[in-house]
Amino acid sequence: MVTTRTIQQERLASRQRAAAKYKKELRKNATKWEKRAFSKLKLTYPSTIFQKEFIRDGKMYIVDFYIPSPYGVIIEIDGAHHYKKDQRAKDKERDNYLKSQGFIVIRVSNDSVDYLDFQTLVETAKKRRNDKTQS
């Protein structure tokens, strides 16, 4: 017997398979900035996950980098297309969802990857979040 729950489970499984395939393509075609950022992040945060997916209400969000607990930080490396009006709106919606789930979302331009101190960036963002929750 096919139930609504069975259909929902199959849809979720289908989205997860699609996400896995898409993630594989993103990794295979990572930009030079993503590769550089990943190298830097792995030195300080060995648990960093490259191309982590989050699925919500039929929408799939794949983030560039996810640093799990106790940080809960997502880092996005933004190329030129992220500064177009329509993409900015999509990024804002996505960031709002991820923030509502308790994540810290940090956006970094391609140009800043080489000279940015990711450890300071992550620690500062974490401290700011902690300061807000204690206020």
C-alpha positions as MATLAB code, in Angstrom:
seq = 'MVTTRTIQQERLASRQRAAAKYKKELRKNATKWEKRAFSKLKLTYPSTIFQKEFIRDGKMYIVDFYIPSPYGVIIEIDGAHHYKKDQRAKDKERDNYLKSQGFIVIRVSNDSVDYLDFQTLVETAKKRRNDKTQS';
ca = [
       0.000    0.000    0.000;
       1.371    3.394   -0.982;
       0.932    6.016    1.694;
       1.624    9.715    1.847;
       4.527    8.938    4.160;
       5.997    6.445    1.672;
       5.758    9.011   -1.110;
       7.413   11.664    1.082;
      10.195    9.249    2.036;
      10.821    8.409   -1.622;
      10.913   12.103   -2.554;
      13.412   12.776    0.224;
      15.549    9.807   -0.857;
      15.415   11.069   -4.439;
      16.538   14.563   -3.365;
      19.362   13.045   -1.317;
      20.567   11.021   -4.320;
      20.414   14.159   -6.480;
      22.300   16.111   -3.824;
      25.024   13.469   -3.643;
      25.445   13.529   -7.423;
      25.464   17.344   -7.541;
      27.957   17.544   -4.638;
      30.286   15.187   -6.479;
      30.175   17.453   -9.542;
      30.780   20.566   -7.430;
      33.829   18.961   -5.804;
      35.167   17.768   -9.117;
      34.787   21.276  -10.560;
      35.791   23.254   -7.467;
      37.151   26.704   -8.182;
      40.749   27.520   -7.350;
      39.476   29.751   -4.532;
      37.425   26.926   -3.024;
      40.454   24.639   -3.177;
      42.655   27.251   -1.501;
      40.064   27.957    1.187;
      39.639   24.245    1.870;
      43.392   23.795    2.296;
      43.512   26.665    4.770;
      40.418   25.566    6.684;
      41.556   21.942    7.031;
      44.741   23.058    8.792;
      42.841   24.730   11.633;
      39.539   22.849   11.512;
      40.189   19.234   10.433;
      36.479   18.408   10.687;
      35.604   20.900    7.923;
      33.173   19.434    5.411;
      33.416   20.557    1.788;
      30.079   20.773   -0.060;
      27.630   19.884    2.735;
      23.947   19.673    1.808;
      20.893   20.789    3.739;
      17.422   19.893    2.466;
      14.343   21.851    3.500;
      10.808   21.686    2.161;
      11.906   20.394   -1.198;
      14.767   22.884   -1.530;
      18.339   21.702   -1.461;
      21.086   23.966   -0.180;
      24.679   22.910   -0.703;
      27.119   25.071    1.202;
      30.769   25.456    0.286;
      32.156   24.708    3.742;
      30.655   23.566    6.995;
      32.591   23.539   10.262;
      30.537   21.412   12.658;
      29.974   21.744   16.388;
      31.029   23.490   18.515;
      31.329   26.095   15.742;
      28.298   25.582   13.515;
      29.870   27.823   10.892;
      29.083   27.842    7.185;
      31.499   29.609    4.862;
      30.536   30.561    1.331;
      33.144   31.577   -1.226;
      31.430   34.066   -3.537;
      32.409   34.653   -7.125;
      31.190   37.509   -9.303;
      27.765   35.990  -10.000;
      26.851   36.303   -6.297;
      26.772   40.079   -6.676;
      23.988   40.095   -9.266;
      20.608   41.225   -7.966;
      18.737   37.942   -8.500;
      21.511   35.836   -6.968;
      21.782   38.165   -3.957;
      18.084   37.576   -3.260;
      18.555   33.787   -3.440;
      21.608   33.970   -1.200;
      19.725   36.077    1.342;
      16.832   33.586    1.486;
      19.257   30.714    1.902;
      21.330   32.521    4.537;
      18.190   33.379    6.501;
      17.121   29.740    6.520;
      20.560   28.535    7.633;
      20.760   31.211   10.338;
      17.298   30.210   11.566;
      18.720   26.724   12.056;
      21.408   28.142   14.349;
      24.308   28.318   11.902;
      26.705   31.207   11.492;
      26.924   32.098    7.791;
      30.029   33.866    6.530;
      30.399   35.029    2.937;
      33.866   35.609    1.554;
      34.721   37.002   -1.877;
      37.068   35.080   -4.148;
      39.519   37.974   -3.975;
      39.922   37.743   -0.207;
      40.595   33.989    0.093;
      44.372   34.241   -0.287;
      44.974   36.818    2.420;
      42.130   36.055    4.824;
      42.838   34.528    8.229;
      39.986   32.029    8.449;
      40.701   31.145   12.067;
      40.267   34.751   13.187;
      37.151   35.061   11.030;
      35.521   31.931   12.503;
      36.505   32.691   16.100;
      35.233   36.277   15.827;
      31.908   35.145   14.336;
      31.503   32.538   17.075;
      32.303   35.094   19.782;
      29.815   37.600   18.336;
      27.087   34.959   18.298;
      27.860   34.003   21.906;
      27.821   37.674   22.955;
      24.373   38.124   21.344;
      22.939   35.056   23.082;
      24.260   36.208   26.444;
      22.805   39.731   26.107;
];
